[in-house]
Amino acid sequence: MANKSIGSVMIREIIRMKANGLSNSQISLSLGKSRTTIVKYLGAIESSGISMKDLLELKEADLSEFFEFSDDLNSATREHIHLDLYAFFPHVEKELKRVGVTRQILWNAYKSKYPQGVMYTQFCEHYSRWSKKSQGYMPTIHKAGEKLFIDYAGKKLHIIDQQTGEIKPVEVFVATLGASQYTYVEASYSQQIPDFINSVQNCLLFFGGVPACIIPDNLKSAVTRSNRYEPHINEQFASFASHYDTSIMPARALKPKDKSLVEGAVNISYTRIYAVLRDREFYSIIDLNLAIRGLLESYNQTPFQKKQHSRKILFLEMEKEALRPLPLERYELRDYKMATVQKNSHVYYSTDKNHYSVPYTHIGKKVKMILTHNTVEIYQNQTRIALHARSRKAFHYTTVKEHMPMNHTYTSGWNPEYFITRAEKIGLCVKECIEKILDKKQYQEQSYKSCIGILNLGLKAGNQRLNNACKRALKHEAVGYIPIKNILERGLDKEEEPDLFHTVIIEHDNIRGADYYC
């Protein structure tokens, strides 16, 4: 046979003309090919044992592949190649993606169907040749439910600010499953952690399940430091993976074949999504994603080239059931903060300006705070030492009684009667302020510290001025150490205009500041 294939169209003409009774010389003159070439192709057909009628029914690609394989095989091996074998290979390619399916199992199925078929070694050899790509390497076979490839498209879409008319570029997140190549596309504001994790989470909800492994590119939101053997996964993303019971396996840097499927999905999205939306205007990312979702559905339902099935059919038939179930709750983003346990057995979270208790045995130690929307976890050396409901109230103390020391010398002798008695000696307004603070529902020690702070103000300002300041604080319902301290410092314990009082209180952001103490 010729070293270079003459193409499926020319091969089909040779077969058709020979079937119509033309001689080799007539076929050679008609097609402009040498008689030697015609003889070699007809000899390959004769030795294969396949009828010309059956060969003419083959698709163009299968016809080319049949003679391409024949080019490398001697006549003895060629006699064992049957048309049924090549017709069986698309089924082999599909079934190998299922979990636990091997070539041995499929060869057994082939032999059951075709008892006169080739043996296992030849079966594997012909399948390897059949599935070989033009680059000369075997394509990777991905098991169903095993891998999800994720990436961002290099080119961006945009939305328009309806008020200013400003064009705002947006990122495009693309994900595809390994076995079925079922694809998800979503626009997001950025590649930062909140947007990135939200996109991955929406992707898993779209699939209705979780793969065994997620393969991201080496963007910072996924990988803080890339390494071929032990990459450092972003702490937030690692926590997300733990919540969904999956693993993160970043693609190797500068190895595009590691994520070739998602790279292909990105390229296809340019023609199937970007091109269709190029002349449309969107004024919100929600509207943009609704348009993308409609085009994505069409994209997933379009059959593969040279194949009868689509991505969605493959997904529903073999991959959906292989995915792990979704957890009952969505993942909540976490904020990570290092803190030192203060002498009052609390740690301070500056964002919310509040305090959370930890066992007093950890005073002075460094701890890690992990905060979600609703909870606060505190860890010391990978061990959780405290769990609280998250508070949004500024200067608030969230305290577990068992965390506080039983015999703390600083609070020795402190009780409500002690503070009320001291306050009564200074003045009735001071006493009323102290009683209001003690009546508030907070941990007792915090109430005591607020009280001692107010009483100690009398040592500097005098009892009369402190009583006048407490009177002003009671009038404006701003009972607390900080408001009373501000009144004294600004001299507002005298009869100034109320507006000035409000100005000072607002400036210091301490309205209802009784929960704060110094």
Tab-separated table of N, CA and C in Angstrom, residues 49-110:
chain	number	residue	atom	x	y	z
A	49	GLY	N	-11.164	-9.995	4.013
A	49	GLY	CA	-12.333	-10.867	4.099
A	49	GLY	C	-13.639	-10.107	4.218
A	50	ILE	N	-13.595	-8.785	4.061
A	50	ILE	CA	-14.799	-7.953	4.190
A	50	ILE	C	-15.324	-7.640	2.796
A	51	SER	N	-16.617	-7.737	2.626
A	51	SER	CA	-17.208	-7.484	1.313
A	51	SER	C	-17.136	-6.008	0.968
A	52	MET	N	-17.123	-5.734	-0.359
A	52	MET	CA	-17.081	-4.339	-0.802
A	52	MET	C	-18.352	-3.594	-0.409
A	53	LYS	N	-19.464	-4.301	-0.363
A	53	LYS	CA	-20.725	-3.669	0.043
A	53	LYS	C	-20.646	-3.167	1.489
A	54	ASP	N	-20.058	-3.999	2.349
A	54	ASP	CA	-19.919	-3.595	3.757
A	54	ASP	C	-18.954	-2.417	3.903
A	55	LEU	N	-17.897	-2.417	3.122
A	55	LEU	CA	-16.941	-1.308	3.200
A	55	LEU	C	-17.559	0.002	2.735
A	56	LEU	N	-18.399	-0.057	1.714
A	56	LEU	CA	-19.047	1.165	1.225
A	56	LEU	C	-20.030	1.753	2.245
A	57	GLU	N	-20.499	0.935	3.183
A	57	GLU	CA	-21.431	1.415	4.215
A	57	GLU	C	-20.719	2.065	5.399
A	58	LEU	N	-19.394	1.923	5.443
A	58	LEU	CA	-18.637	2.554	6.528
A	58	LEU	C	-18.639	4.075	6.382
A	59	LYS	N	-18.528	4.771	7.514
A	59	LYS	CA	-18.378	6.226	7.496
A	59	LYS	C	-16.993	6.580	6.972
A	60	GLU	N	-16.843	7.845	6.548
A	60	GLU	CA	-15.572	8.292	5.974
A	60	GLU	C	-14.407	8.046	6.931
A	61	ALA	N	-14.607	8.419	8.211
A	61	ALA	CA	-13.521	8.291	9.192
A	61	ALA	C	-13.156	6.828	9.419
A	62	ASP	N	-14.193	5.965	9.529
A	62	ASP	CA	-13.931	4.546	9.783
A	62	ASP	C	-13.250	3.894	8.585
A	63	LEU	N	-13.618	4.324	7.388
A	63	LEU	CA	-13.007	3.777	6.183
A	63	LEU	C	-11.527	4.130	6.121
A	64	SER	N	-11.193	5.381	6.429
A	64	SER	CA	-9.797	5.813	6.440
A	64	SER	C	-9.000	5.058	7.486
A	65	GLU	N	-9.594	4.902	8.688
A	65	GLU	CA	-8.903	4.222	9.774
A	65	GLU	C	-8.647	2.754	9.434
A	66	PHE	N	-9.614	2.127	8.748
A	66	PHE	CA	-9.454	0.715	8.389
A	66	PHE	C	-8.222	0.499	7.519
A	67	PHE	N	-8.043	1.344	6.522
A	67	PHE	CA	-6.904	1.183	5.623
A	67	PHE	C	-5.617	1.740	6.230
A	68	GLU	N	-5.763	2.702	7.163
A	68	GLU	CA	-4.568	3.200	7.855
A	68	GLU	C	-3.963	2.101	8.721
A	69	PHE	N	-4.835	1.320	9.409
A	69	PHE	CA	-4.335	0.225	10.231
A	69	PHE	C	-3.759	-0.885	9.353
A	70	SER	N	-4.414	-1.099	8.227
A	70	SER	CA	-3.967	-2.167	7.339
A	70	SER	C	-2.583	-1.891	6.803
A	71	ASP	N	-2.212	-0.618	6.704
A	71	ASP	CA	-0.913	-0.230	6.174
A	71	ASP	C	0.227	-0.768	7.025
A	72	ASP	N	-0.024	-0.919	8.338
A	72	ASP	CA	1.039	-1.321	9.246
A	72	ASP	C	1.004	-2.808	9.591
A	73	LEU	N	0.076	-3.544	9.062
A	73	LEU	CA	-0.083	-4.939	9.450
A	73	LEU	C	0.273	-5.859	8.289
A	74	ASN	N	0.884	-6.972	8.618
A	74	ASN	CA	1.196	-7.927	7.556
A	74	ASN	C	-0.071	-8.677	7.142
A	75	SER	N	0.016	-9.392	6.069
A	75	SER	CA	-1.181	-10.028	5.506
A	75	SER	C	-1.778	-11.066	6.455
A	76	ALA	N	-0.904	-11.741	7.233
A	76	ALA	CA	-1.415	-12.763	8.153
A	76	ALA	C	-2.283	-12.135	9.240
A	77	THR	N	-1.829	-10.995	9.782
A	77	THR	CA	-2.609	-10.313	10.831
A	77	THR	C	-3.861	-9.690	10.239
A	78	ARG	N	-3.735	-9.174	8.998
A	78	ARG	CA	-4.833	-8.470	8.362
A	78	ARG	C	-6.046	-9.381	8.184
A	79	GLU	N	-5.801	-10.673	8.015
A	79	GLU	CA	-6.903	-11.603	7.790
A	79	GLU	C	-7.812	-11.715	9.009
A	80	HIS	N	-7.284	-11.359	10.198
A	80	HIS	CA	-8.069	-11.499	11.436
A	80	HIS	C	-8.873	-10.250	11.779
A	81	ILE	N	-8.681	-9.194	10.985
A	81	ILE	CA	-9.406	-7.951	11.275
A	81	ILE	C	-10.794	-8.043	10.661
A	82	HIS	N	-11.798	-7.826	11.438
A	82	HIS	CA	-13.175	-7.904	10.967
A	82	HIS	C	-13.849	-6.550	11.123
A	83	LEU	N	-14.788	-6.323	10.279
A	83	LEU	CA	-15.541	-5.071	10.350
A	83	LEU	C	-16.241	-4.917	11.695
A	84	ASP	N	-16.663	-6.046	12.255
A	84	ASP	CA	-17.358	-6.009	13.542
A	84	ASP	C	-16.466	-5.451	14.647
A	85	LEU	N	-15.154	-5.683	14.528
A	85	LEU	CA	-14.228	-5.211	15.559
A	85	LEU	C	-14.213	-3.690	15.608
A	86	TYR	N	-14.130	-3.063	14.430
A	86	TYR	CA	-14.087	-1.596	14.401
A	86	TYR	C	-15.418	-0.985	14.821
A	87	ALA	N	-16.485	-1.680	14.476
A	87	ALA	CA	-17.803	-1.193	14.881
A	87	ALA	C	-17.982	-1.290	16.399
A	88	PHE	N	-17.227	-2.190	17.024
A	88	PHE	CA	-17.341	-2.392	18.469
A	88	PHE	C	-16.532	-1.357	19.270
A	89	PHE	N	-15.525	-0.742	18.644
A	89	PHE	CA	-14.627	0.154	19.378
A	89	PHE	C	-15.292	1.417	19.953
A	90	PRO	N	-16.251	2.067	19.275
A	90	PRO	CA	-16.926	3.206	19.927
A	90	PRO	C	-17.594	2.823	21.235
A	91	HIS	N	-18.147	1.601	21.285
A	91	HIS	CA	-18.732	1.109	22.536
A	91	HIS	C	-17.648	0.914	23.596
A	92	VAL	N	-16.490	0.427	23.181
A	92	VAL	CA	-15.365	0.239	24.109
A	92	VAL	C	-14.935	1.580	24.690
A	93	GLU	N	-14.807	2.598	23.833
A	93	GLU	CA	-14.383	3.927	24.286
A	93	GLU	C	-15.336	4.487	25.333
A	94	LYS	N	-16.611	4.309	25.109
A	94	LYS	CA	-17.623	4.817	26.047
A	94	LYS	C	-17.612	4.045	27.361
A	95	GLU	N	-17.553	2.712	27.274
A	95	GLU	CA	-17.640	1.882	28.469
A	95	GLU	C	-16.406	1.980	29.354
A	96	LEU	N	-15.239	2.246	28.780
A	96	LEU	CA	-14.019	2.357	29.575
A	96	LEU	C	-14.078	3.524	30.560
A	97	LYS	N	-14.982	4.471	30.340
A	97	LYS	CA	-15.129	5.611	31.247
A	97	LYS	C	-15.902	5.241	32.510
A	98	ARG	N	-16.575	4.118	32.488
A	98	ARG	CA	-17.323	3.699	33.672
A	98	ARG	C	-16.372	3.138	34.725
A	99	VAL	N	-16.735	3.334	35.973
A	99	VAL	CA	-15.898	2.887	37.084
A	99	VAL	C	-15.777	1.365	37.085
A	100	GLY	N	-14.541	0.868	37.144
A	100	GLY	CA	-14.299	-0.565	37.256
A	100	GLY	C	-14.254	-1.321	35.947
A	101	VAL	N	-14.570	-0.664	34.822
A	101	VAL	CA	-14.591	-1.347	33.522
A	101	VAL	C	-13.180	-1.364	32.939
A	102	THR	N	-12.737	-2.534	32.474
A	102	THR	CA	-11.395	-2.694	31.911
A	102	THR	C	-11.499	-3.237	30.498
A	103	ARG	N	-10.357	-3.234	29.779
A	103	ARG	CA	-10.332	-3.794	28.428
A	103	ARG	C	-10.607	-5.295	28.447
A	104	GLN	N	-10.148	-5.983	29.490
A	104	GLN	CA	-10.370	-7.425	29.609
A	104	GLN	C	-11.864	-7.728	29.660
A	105	ILE	N	-12.592	-6.945	30.447
A	105	ILE	CA	-14.043	-7.141	30.562
A	105	ILE	C	-14.717	-6.912	29.212
A	106	LEU	N	-14.300	-5.868	28.520
A	106	LEU	CA	-14.915	-5.547	27.233
A	106	LEU	C	-14.521	-6.559	26.157
A	107	TRP	N	-13.317	-7.089	26.231
A	107	TRP	CA	-12.927	-8.128	25.275
A	107	TRP	C	-13.772	-9.379	25.478
A	108	ASN	N	-14.045	-9.710	26.756
A	108	ASN	CA	-14.915	-10.851	27.038
A	108	ASN	C	-16.302	-10.639	26.436
A	109	ALA	N	-16.800	-9.401	26.548
A	109	ALA	CA	-18.110	-9.092	25.956
A	109	ALA	C	-18.057	-9.203	24.428
A	110	TYR	N	-16.948	-8.752	23.861
A	110	TYR	CA	-16.764	-8.831	22.398
A	110	TYR	C	-16.740	-10.287	21.925
